[in-house]
Coordinates of C-alpha atoms in Angstrom, one line a residue:
M19 CA 57.1 -66.4 81.8
D20 CA 54.1 -64.0 82.1
A21 CA 51.3 -63.9 79.5
F22 CA 49.4 -60.8 78.5
G23 CA 46.5 -59.9 76.3
A24 CA 46.6 -57.7 73.2
T25 CA 44.2 -54.8 72.9
L26 CA 41.9 -54.9 69.9
K27 CA 40.5 -51.7 68.5
S28 CA 38.5 -51.7 65.3
A29 CA 39.2 -49.0 62.7
S30 CA 35.6 -48.0 62.6
H31 CA 32.4 -48.6 64.6
L32 CA 30.3 -51.5 63.4
A33 CA 26.6 -51.5 63.1
N34 CA 25.5 -53.5 66.1
P35 CA 23.2 -56.4 65.2
S36 CA 22.3 -56.8 68.9
K37 CA 21.4 -53.1 69.2
S38 CA 17.7 -52.7 70.0
V39 CA 15.7 -52.0 66.9
F40 CA 13.6 -49.7 69.1
G41 CA 16.4 -47.2 69.7
G42 CA 17.9 -48.6 72.9
E43 CA 21.5 -48.3 74.1
E44 CA 24.4 -50.2 72.5
N45 CA 25.3 -53.5 74.1
G46 CA 28.0 -56.1 73.5
F47 CA 31.4 -55.6 71.9
W48 CA 31.2 -54.2 68.5
G49 CA 34.2 -52.1 67.5
E50 CA 34.9 -51.0 71.1
K51 CA 38.3 -51.1 72.8
I52 CA 38.8 -53.5 75.6
T53 CA 41.9 -54.7 77.5
W54 CA 42.6 -57.7 79.7
S55 CA 45.4 -59.7 81.2
F56 CA 46.0 -62.9 83.0
S57 CA 48.8 -65.1 84.2
N58 CA 49.5 -68.6 83.0
R59 CA 52.4 -70.4 81.4
A60 CA 50.9 -71.0 78.0
G61 CA 50.0 -68.7 75.2
A62 CA 47.9 -69.0 72.0
C63 CA 46.4 -67.0 69.2
K64 CA 42.8 -67.7 68.3
I65 CA 40.1 -65.9 66.4
G66 CA 36.3 -66.1 66.9
K67 CA 36.2 -68.5 69.9
K68 CA 34.8 -67.7 73.3
L69 CA 37.3 -67.5 76.1
N70 CA 36.2 -66.7 79.7
L71 CA 39.1 -64.3 80.2
E72 CA 38.1 -62.0 83.0
K73 CA 39.4 -58.9 84.5
R74 CA 37.1 -57.0 86.8
G75 CA 34.2 -59.1 85.7
R76 CA 34.6 -58.5 81.9
K77 CA 34.4 -61.4 79.4
I78 CA 35.6 -61.7 75.9
K79 CA 32.5 -62.4 73.7
P80 CA 32.1 -64.6 70.7
G81 CA 33.2 -63.2 67.3
V82 CA 36.0 -61.0 68.8
A83 CA 39.5 -61.4 67.3
Y84 CA 42.1 -61.4 70.1
S85 CA 45.6 -62.6 70.8
V86 CA 47.2 -64.1 73.9
L87 CA 50.9 -63.6 73.8
T88 CA 53.9 -64.4 76.0
R89 CA 56.9 -62.3 76.8
E90 CA 59.4 -61.9 79.5
N91 CA 58.3 -58.2 80.1
S92 CA 54.8 -58.4 81.5
N93 CA 54.4 -54.7 81.6
E94 CA 54.1 -54.3 77.8
T95 CA 50.9 -54.4 75.9
L96 CA 50.7 -55.0 72.1
T97 CA 48.0 -53.1 70.2
I98 CA 46.7 -54.8 67.0
P99 CA 44.3 -52.9 64.7
A100 CA 41.4 -55.0 63.6
P101 CA 40.3 -55.0 60.0
R102 CA 38.2 -52.0 58.9
F103 CA 34.4 -52.8 58.6
E104 CA 32.5 -49.8 57.1
R105 CA 28.9 -49.4 58.1
Q106 CA 26.7 -49.0 55.0
R107 CA 25.3 -45.6 55.2
A108 CA 21.8 -44.9 53.9
N109 CA 21.8 -42.6 50.9
P110 CA 18.6 -40.7 50.0
K111 CA 19.7 -40.8 46.3
N112 CA 19.2 -44.6 46.4
V113 CA 15.7 -44.3 47.9
A114 CA 12.4 -43.8 46.1
A115 CA 9.1 -43.0 47.9
I116 CA 5.7 -44.1 46.7
I117 CA 2.7 -42.4 48.2
L118 CA -0.6 -44.4 47.9
G119 CA -3.5 -42.2 46.9
G120 CA -5.9 -44.6 48.5
G121 CA -9.2 -46.1 47.2
A122 CA -12.6 -44.6 47.3
G123 CA -12.1 -43.3 50.9
A124 CA -15.4 -44.8 52.2
Q125 CA -14.5 -44.2 55.9
L126 CA -13.8 -40.5 55.3
F127 CA -17.0 -40.0 53.3
P128 CA -18.5 -37.5 52.6
L129 CA -15.2 -35.6 52.7
T130 CA -14.0 -37.8 49.9
S131 CA -17.1 -37.5 47.7
R132 CA -15.3 -35.0 45.5
A133 CA -11.7 -35.4 46.4
A134 CA -9.2 -38.2 46.9
T135 CA -8.2 -38.9 50.5
P136 CA -4.8 -37.3 50.3
A137 CA -6.4 -34.1 48.9
V138 CA -8.6 -33.6 52.0
P139 CA -7.8 -30.3 53.8
I140 CA -6.2 -30.5 57.2
G141 CA -4.9 -28.0 59.8
G142 CA -6.5 -24.9 58.1
C143 CA -4.3 -24.6 55.1
Y144 CA -2.7 -28.0 54.3
R145 CA -3.8 -31.1 52.5
L146 CA -3.1 -34.6 53.8
I147 CA -0.7 -35.3 50.9
D148 CA 1.5 -32.5 52.3
I149 CA 2.5 -34.6 55.3
P150 CA 4.3 -37.5 53.5
M151 CA 5.5 -35.1 50.8
S152 CA 7.1 -32.8 53.4
N153 CA 8.6 -35.7 55.4
C154 CA 10.2 -36.9 52.2
I155 CA 11.6 -33.4 51.4
N156 CA 12.9 -33.0 55.0
S157 CA 14.5 -36.4 54.8
G158 CA 16.3 -35.6 51.6
I159 CA 14.3 -38.1 49.5
N160 CA 13.7 -36.5 46.1
K161 CA 12.3 -39.3 44.0
I162 CA 8.6 -39.4 44.7
F163 CA 5.7 -41.2 43.0
V164 CA 2.1 -40.5 43.9
L165 CA -0.4 -43.1 42.9
T166 CA -4.0 -41.9 42.4
Q167 CA -7.2 -43.6 41.5
F168 CA -10.4 -42.0 42.6
N169 CA -11.4 -38.3 42.4
S170 CA -7.8 -37.3 41.6
A171 CA -8.2 -34.0 39.8
S172 CA -7.9 -31.8 42.9
L173 CA -4.9 -33.8 44.2
N174 CA -3.1 -33.6 40.9
R175 CA -3.8 -29.8 40.8
H176 CA -2.4 -29.4 44.3
I177 CA 0.7 -31.4 43.7
S178 CA 1.4 -29.5 40.5
R179 CA 1.0 -26.1 42.2
T180 CA 3.0 -27.0 45.3
Y181 CA 5.8 -29.3 44.3
T182 CA 6.7 -28.6 40.7
G183 CA 8.4 -25.2 40.2
N184 CA 7.1 -23.2 43.1
G185 CA 10.3 -22.8 45.1
I186 CA 10.7 -26.4 46.4
S187 CA 13.8 -27.7 44.8
F188 CA 14.2 -31.4 44.1
G189 CA 17.7 -31.2 42.6
D190 CA 18.1 -34.2 40.3
G191 CA 14.9 -35.7 41.7
Y192 CA 11.2 -35.5 40.6
V193 CA 7.6 -35.9 41.7
E194 CA 5.4 -37.9 39.4
V195 CA 1.7 -38.4 39.7
N196 CA 0.5 -41.7 38.2
T197 CA -3.2 -42.2 37.5
C198 CA -5.0 -45.3 36.3
I199 CA -4.7 -44.1 32.7
T200 CA -1.0 -43.5 33.0
V201 CA -0.4 -46.9 34.5
N202 CA -2.5 -48.7 32.0
W203 CA -0.1 -47.3 29.4
F204 CA 2.8 -48.8 31.4
W205 CA 0.9 -52.1 31.4
L206 CA 0.6 -52.0 27.6
R207 CA 4.3 -51.1 27.2
L208 CA 5.2 -54.1 29.4
R209 CA 3.2 -56.5 27.3
R210 CA 4.8 -55.1 24.1
Q211 CA 8.2 -55.8 25.5
G212 CA 7.3 -59.4 26.1
K213 CA 6.9 -59.1 29.9
Q214 CA 4.1 -61.6 30.6
E215 CA 2.1 -61.2 33.8
T216 CA 0.2 -63.9 35.4
G217 CA -3.2 -63.7 37.1
G218 CA -5.9 -61.1 37.0
S219 CA -4.5 -58.3 39.2
R220 CA -6.9 -55.6 40.4
V221 CA -6.3 -52.0 39.7
Q222 CA -4.3 -51.1 42.8
Q223 CA -1.8 -54.0 42.3
M224 CA -1.6 -53.3 38.6
R225 CA -0.5 -49.8 39.4
L226 CA 2.2 -50.9 41.8
G227 CA 3.5 -53.8 39.7
N228 CA 3.8 -51.8 36.5
L229 CA 5.2 -48.8 38.2
Y230 CA 8.1 -50.8 39.5
G231 CA 8.7 -52.3 36.1
Y232 CA 9.0 -48.7 35.0
L233 CA 11.4 -48.0 37.9
R234 CA 13.7 -50.8 36.9
R235 CA 14.0 -49.7 33.3
D236 CA 13.9 -45.9 33.4
A237 CA 17.3 -44.2 33.4
K238 CA 16.3 -41.5 35.9
A239 CA 15.2 -44.2 38.4
K240 CA 18.4 -46.2 38.3
D241 CA 20.3 -47.1 41.5
I242 CA 17.2 -47.4 43.6
D243 CA 18.1 -49.9 46.3
N244 CA 15.2 -49.3 48.7
I245 CA 11.5 -48.3 48.2
L246 CA 9.4 -46.5 50.8
I247 CA 5.7 -47.1 50.7
L248 CA 3.7 -44.4 52.4
S249 CA 0.0 -43.7 53.1
G250 CA -1.7 -40.5 52.4
D251 CA -4.0 -40.4 55.5
H252 CA -1.7 -40.2 58.5
M253 CA -0.5 -37.3 60.7
Y254 CA 3.1 -37.5 61.9
R255 CA 6.5 -36.0 61.5
M256 CA 9.3 -38.6 60.7
D257 CA 12.8 -38.8 59.4
Y258 CA 12.5 -41.4 56.8
M259 CA 16.3 -41.8 56.4
D260 CA 16.6 -42.9 60.0
F261 CA 14.0 -45.5 59.2
I262 CA 15.9 -46.6 56.0
Q263 CA 19.2 -46.7 58.0
N264 CA 17.6 -49.1 60.4
H265 CA 16.3 -51.2 57.5
I266 CA 19.8 -51.4 56.1
D267 CA 21.6 -52.1 59.4
R268 CA 19.4 -55.1 60.1
N269 CA 19.6 -56.4 56.5
A270 CA 15.9 -56.7 56.4
D271 CA 13.9 -57.6 53.2
I272 CA 11.0 -55.5 54.6
T273 CA 10.8 -53.2 57.5
L274 CA 7.5 -52.0 59.1
S275 CA 7.3 -48.8 61.1
C276 CA 5.2 -49.6 64.1
A277 CA 3.7 -47.8 67.1
P278 CA 2.2 -48.9 70.4
V279 CA -1.6 -48.4 70.6
D280 CA -4.4 -48.9 73.1
E281 CA -7.5 -51.1 73.0
S282 CA -9.8 -48.5 71.4
R283 CA -7.6 -48.1 68.3
A284 CA -6.3 -51.7 67.8
S285 CA -9.2 -53.1 65.8
S286 CA -8.9 -50.5 63.1
L287 CA -5.2 -51.1 62.5
G288 CA -2.8 -53.8 61.4
L289 CA -1.3 -55.5 64.4
V290 CA 2.1 -57.2 64.7
K291 CA 3.9 -59.5 67.1
I292 CA 7.7 -59.3 67.3
D293 CA 10.5 -61.3 68.9
S294 CA 13.2 -60.0 71.2
R295 CA 15.3 -58.9 68.2
G296 CA 12.5 -57.0 66.5
R297 CA 11.7 -59.5 63.8
V298 CA 8.0 -59.6 63.0
S299 CA 6.6 -63.1 63.7
Q300 CA 2.9 -62.4 63.1
F301 CA 0.8 -59.8 61.3
S302 CA -3.0 -59.4 61.5
E303 CA -4.9 -56.7 59.6
K304 CA -7.7 -55.1 61.6
P305 CA -8.5 -58.1 63.8
K306 CA -11.7 -58.3 65.8
G307 CA -12.8 -60.1 69.0
V308 CA -10.7 -63.1 69.9
D309 CA -8.3 -62.5 67.0
K310 CA -7.5 -59.1 68.3
M311 CA -7.0 -60.3 71.9
A312 CA -4.5 -62.9 70.5
M313 CA -2.4 -60.0 69.2
Q314 CA -1.8 -58.5 72.7
V315 CA 1.9 -58.3 73.6
D316 CA 4.0 -57.1 76.5
T317 CA 4.9 -53.7 75.0
S318 CA 7.6 -53.2 77.7
I319 CA 9.9 -55.1 75.3
I320 CA 9.9 -51.9 73.1
G321 CA 10.8 -49.6 75.9
L322 CA 7.4 -48.7 77.4
S323 CA 7.1 -48.4 81.2
A324 CA 5.0 -50.9 83.0
E325 CA 2.2 -48.4 83.2
E326 CA 2.4 -47.5 79.6
A327 CA 2.5 -51.1 78.6
V328 CA -0.8 -51.7 80.4
R329 CA -2.4 -48.8 78.6
S330 CA -1.0 -49.8 75.1
P331 CA -0.9 -53.6 74.9
Y332 CA -0.7 -53.7 71.1
I333 CA 1.9 -52.9 68.4
A334 CA 0.3 -51.5 65.3
S335 CA 1.7 -51.1 61.8
M336 CA 1.8 -47.4 60.7
G337 CA 1.4 -48.2 57.0
V338 CA 4.9 -47.0 56.4
Y339 CA 7.0 -49.8 54.8
A340 CA 10.6 -50.1 53.5
F341 CA 11.4 -52.7 50.9
K342 CA 14.5 -53.8 49.2
T343 CA 13.7 -53.0 45.6
D344 CA 14.3 -56.4 44.2
V345 CA 12.3 -58.0 47.0
L346 CA 9.3 -55.8 46.3
L347 CA 9.5 -56.4 42.6
K348 CA 9.5 -60.2 43.0
L349 CA 6.6 -60.1 45.5
L350 CA 4.4 -57.9 43.3
R351 CA 5.1 -59.5 40.0
W352 CA 5.7 -63.1 40.7
R353 CA 4.9 -64.2 44.3
Y354 CA 1.6 -62.4 44.8
P355 CA 0.5 -61.4 41.3
T356 CA -3.2 -61.1 42.3
S357 CA -2.8 -59.2 45.6
N358 CA -3.9 -55.6 45.7
D359 CA -3.3 -54.5 49.3
F360 CA -0.2 -54.4 51.4
G361 CA -1.8 -54.6 54.8
S362 CA -4.3 -57.4 54.2
E363 CA -2.5 -59.6 51.7
I364 CA 1.2 -58.9 50.9
I365 CA 2.6 -58.2 54.4
P366 CA 0.9 -61.1 56.2
S367 CA 2.2 -63.6 53.6
A368 CA 5.7 -62.0 53.4
V369 CA 6.1 -62.3 57.2
K370 CA 6.2 -66.1 56.8
E371 CA 8.8 -66.1 53.9
Q372 CA 10.9 -62.9 54.2
T373 CA 13.0 -61.2 56.8
V374 CA 10.5 -58.6 58.1
Q375 CA 11.7 -56.3 60.9
A376 CA 9.9 -53.8 63.1
Y377 CA 11.0 -50.2 63.6
V378 CA 9.2 -48.8 66.6
F379 CA 8.2 -45.1 66.2
R380 CA 7.7 -43.4 69.6
D381 CA 6.7 -39.9 68.5
Y382 CA 3.2 -38.7 67.6
W383 CA 1.4 -40.7 65.0
E384 CA -2.3 -40.8 64.2
D385 CA -4.2 -42.7 61.5
I386 CA -6.9 -40.2 60.5
G387 CA -8.7 -42.4 58.0
T388 CA -12.1 -42.1 59.7
I389 CA -14.4 -39.0 60.3
K390 CA -14.0 -39.3 64.1
S391 CA -10.2 -39.6 64.1
F392 CA -9.9 -36.9 61.5
Y393 CA -12.0 -34.5 63.5
D394 CA -10.3 -35.2 66.8
A395 CA -6.8 -34.9 65.3
N396 CA -7.6 -31.6 63.7
L397 CA -9.1 -30.0 66.8
A398 CA -6.2 -31.3 68.9
L399 CA -4.0 -28.8 67.0
T400 CA -5.8 -26.0 68.8
D401 CA -4.6 -27.2 72.3
E402 CA -2.2 -24.9 74.1
F403 CA 0.4 -27.6 74.1
P404 CA -0.5 -29.9 71.2
K405 CA 1.1 -33.4 70.8
F406 CA 1.6 -32.5 67.1
E407 CA 2.0 -29.2 65.4
F408 CA 2.9 -27.9 62.0
Y409 CA 5.2 -25.2 63.5
D410 CA 8.8 -26.5 63.3
P411 CA 11.4 -24.4 61.5
K412 CA 13.8 -27.3 61.1
T413 CA 11.3 -29.7 59.5
P414 CA 8.6 -27.5 58.0
F415 CA 5.5 -28.7 56.3
Y416 CA 5.0 -27.4 52.8
T417 CA 1.8 -26.5 50.9
S418 CA 0.6 -24.6 47.9
P419 CA 1.3 -20.8 48.2
R420 CA -2.0 -19.0 47.9
F421 CA -0.7 -15.4 48.2
L422 CA -3.5 -14.3 50.5
P423 CA -3.7 -11.2 52.7
P424 CA -3.7 -11.5 56.5
T425 CA -7.0 -12.3 58.2
K426 CA -9.2 -9.3 59.2
I427 CA -10.8 -9.6 62.6
D428 CA -13.3 -7.0 63.9
N429 CA -14.4 -7.1 67.5
C430 CA -14.3 -10.9 67.9
K431 CA -13.7 -13.3 70.8
I432 CA -11.3 -16.0 69.9
K433 CA -10.0 -18.8 72.3
D434 CA -7.9 -21.8 71.4
A435 CA -8.3 -21.5 67.7
I436 CA -6.4 -21.5 64.4
I437 CA -7.4 -18.8 61.9
S438 CA -6.0 -19.2 58.4
H439 CA -5.1 -16.5 55.9
G440 CA -7.5 -14.4 54.0
C441 CA -10.5 -14.6 56.4
F442 CA -13.1 -12.0 57.4
L443 CA -14.4 -12.4 61.0
R444 CA -16.9 -9.8 62.3
E445 CA -18.2 -9.6 65.8
C446 CA -18.2 -13.4 66.3
V447 CA -17.0 -16.0 68.8
V448 CA -14.6 -18.8 67.8
E449 CA -13.6 -21.4 70.4
H450 CA -11.6 -24.6 70.1
S451 CA -12.0 -24.5 66.3
I452 CA -10.1 -24.2 63.0
V453 CA -11.1 -21.6 60.4
G454 CA -9.8 -22.3 56.9
E455 CA -8.7 -19.9 54.3
R456 CA -11.1 -17.3 52.8
S457 CA -13.7 -18.1 55.4
R458 CA -16.4 -15.5 56.2
L459 CA -18.1 -15.3 59.6
D460 CA -20.8 -12.6 60.0
S461 CA -21.8 -10.9 63.2
G462 CA -23.3 -13.0 66.0
V463 CA -21.8 -16.3 64.7
E464 CA -20.7 -18.7 67.4
L465 CA -18.3 -21.4 66.3
K466 CA -17.3 -24.1 68.8
D467 CA -15.5 -27.4 68.4
T468 CA -15.7 -27.0 64.6
F469 CA -13.3 -27.5 61.7
M470 CA -14.3 -25.1 58.9
M471 CA -12.2 -25.8 55.8
G472 CA -12.8 -22.5 54.0
A473 CA -13.3 -21.6 50.4
D474 CA -11.4 -21.7 47.1
S475 CA -12.4 -18.2 46.1
Y476 CA -13.9 -14.9 47.4
Q477 CA -17.2 -13.4 46.8
T478 CA -17.2 -9.6 46.8
E479 CA -19.4 -7.5 49.1
S480 CA -21.6 -6.6 46.1
E481 CA -22.0 -10.3 45.2
I482 CA -22.9 -11.2 48.8
A483 CA -25.5 -8.4 49.0
S484 CA -27.0 -9.4 45.6
L485 CA -27.4 -13.0 46.8
L486 CA -29.0 -12.0 50.1
A487 CA -31.4 -9.7 48.2
Q488 CA -32.5 -12.7 46.1
G489 CA -33.0 -14.9 49.2
K490 CA -30.0 -17.0 48.4
V491 CA -27.1 -18.0 50.7
P492 CA -23.6 -16.8 50.0
M493 CA -20.4 -18.7 50.9
G494 CA -19.5 -18.6 54.6
I495 CA -21.6 -18.4 57.7
G496 CA -24.5 -16.0 58.0
S497 CA -25.3 -13.8 61.0
N498 CA -26.5 -15.2 64.4
T499 CA -25.7 -18.8 63.4
K500 CA -24.6 -21.2 66.2
I501 CA -22.5 -24.2 65.2
S502 CA -20.7 -26.8 67.4
N503 CA -19.3 -30.3 67.0
C504 CA -19.1 -30.0 63.2
I505 CA -17.0 -30.3 60.1
I506 CA -17.8 -27.7 57.3
D507 CA -16.3 -28.8 54.0
K508 CA -15.0 -26.4 51.3
N509 CA -17.2 -23.7 49.7
A510 CA -20.2 -24.5 52.0
R511 CA -23.0 -21.9 52.4
I512 CA -24.6 -21.7 55.8
G513 CA -27.4 -19.2 56.1
R514 CA -28.6 -16.8 58.9
D515 CA -30.1 -17.9 62.2
V516 CA -29.0 -21.5 61.7
T517 CA -28.3 -23.9 64.6
I518 CA -26.1 -27.0 64.1
K519 CA -25.6 -28.8 67.4
N520 CA -27.0 -32.3 66.9
K521 CA -29.0 -31.8 70.1
D522 CA -30.6 -35.3 69.8
G523 CA -27.3 -37.0 69.8
I524 CA -27.8 -38.9 66.5
E525 CA -24.8 -41.0 65.6
E526 CA -25.4 -41.7 61.9
A527 CA -27.6 -39.9 59.4
D528 CA -27.6 -39.3 55.6
R529 CA -29.2 -36.1 54.6
S530 CA -27.4 -35.3 51.4
E531 CA -30.5 -33.6 49.9
E532 CA -30.3 -31.2 52.9
G533 CA -26.5 -30.7 52.5
F534 CA -25.2 -32.6 55.5
Y535 CA -24.4 -36.0 57.0
I536 CA -23.9 -37.2 60.6
R537 CA -21.0 -39.5 61.2
S538 CA -20.0 -40.8 64.7
G539 CA -22.2 -38.0 66.1
I540 CA -20.3 -35.3 64.1
T541 CA -22.3 -33.2 61.7
V542 CA -20.5 -32.9 58.3
V543 CA -21.7 -30.1 56.0
V544 CA -20.8 -31.3 52.5
E545 CA -18.6 -29.5 50.0
K546 CA -20.6 -26.8 48.2
G547 CA -23.5 -27.7 50.4
T548 CA -26.2 -25.2 51.3
I549 CA -27.9 -24.9 54.7
A550 CA -30.9 -22.6 54.4
D551 CA -31.7 -19.7 56.8
G552 CA -33.3 -20.8 60.1
T553 CA -32.3 -24.5 59.7
V554 CA -32.0 -26.5 63.0
I555 CA -29.9 -29.6 63.0

């Protein structure tokens, strides 16, 4: 009597737990069709045990249902359908995003002296907040909270103009800006309802904890299964739902989006170590010296080539987190009631107690939380083939509509530059620079390696002439001024015959009374600052 094997074919494809979290190929038998046969005189039916049944080198793996049957006719094969196992699909309606407005923004000072970090201009016409907001919209996530604390007026104004009633539809979703005052109201409401909190939480944690209490109770926030935590000072384009799907597939309590980084960037980021299945085994926030060296890993395990692994021996957290809602609520309200920072307090502790997985992001990502990284990332946009750009019709970046006319350019030389709307350029040279909206560059101006953020309003020709007649400096850049290696904040006034080159190579300087600072060798002209005629920096 000949024995033969039955073919098993699942009714649907299963999520593969052994699939690489880093986007590798499928491996192992998970809902695939295989066949085999062998000859012996005994038959059996078993489920879930490993048999070394081979045909052309193939083995039946653990956890596979199979049947070994006997029959006189060995040419027949019986097909048995396996039970249907549906993959849980990520639904953007069950996801809420929370964008952290950041603290005082000390590392981006003086750009944050008047505005919250997410409100800082970028790319000529955008604000930093537009990056996570646009990523959410393009991912189909329409329940968004923005938490603000410092200098939030301009950020609130920008969000109101851009994302509430200006052509960007959120369907049944919403965008809410929560300030300290708003969240203090939530805090009082919690106490009135008898929700007792323990510990003396700082402001940041109070905002998060009470907001999630609100999420749990509010009718419009029902059915939120997963929470995205996003930062407002990063430059990247990302499909958050792919990230959430990975989070669900691996049944993680917390998932961190990570990226390989080199030695120069490692000490300013949170670093992780992971095992072969992508589980985070160690997290260290901005380690230095020996502690940083201890976080080195063989990054070839995440798909880097040997050469790339040598260049980028660290895996950094991007500050993009996915939490199961109930897990985050418990962590914030009960387990870590006095914590106020994800990177330095909550995540390192949670790694030891929760299932924390890594999702490795291999596209462009840059933390632009310092003056140097902010400057470099912006000017990189002017390259002929930039690593990141805002031009993508499938996943556009949104910003506030200004309804400005096209820029007017008279007899200028422009090379590798971005010129925003509503500018007036007259007989000037612009090279490897960004010129923001409503900027004015007079004749003889030379702008090189400079990010000029523009102005919030125009001055008429008569107003400019009147100011010049009084010996005052109008907004924009006056004639015959030469500027390089510089950031010019909004509404700055730079006079005629000015030279800004930092020719002495000074790394750090505070000259607020003169309208500028120097950070990492980059001259920063402050918002509404005035540089008098003939000044040399």
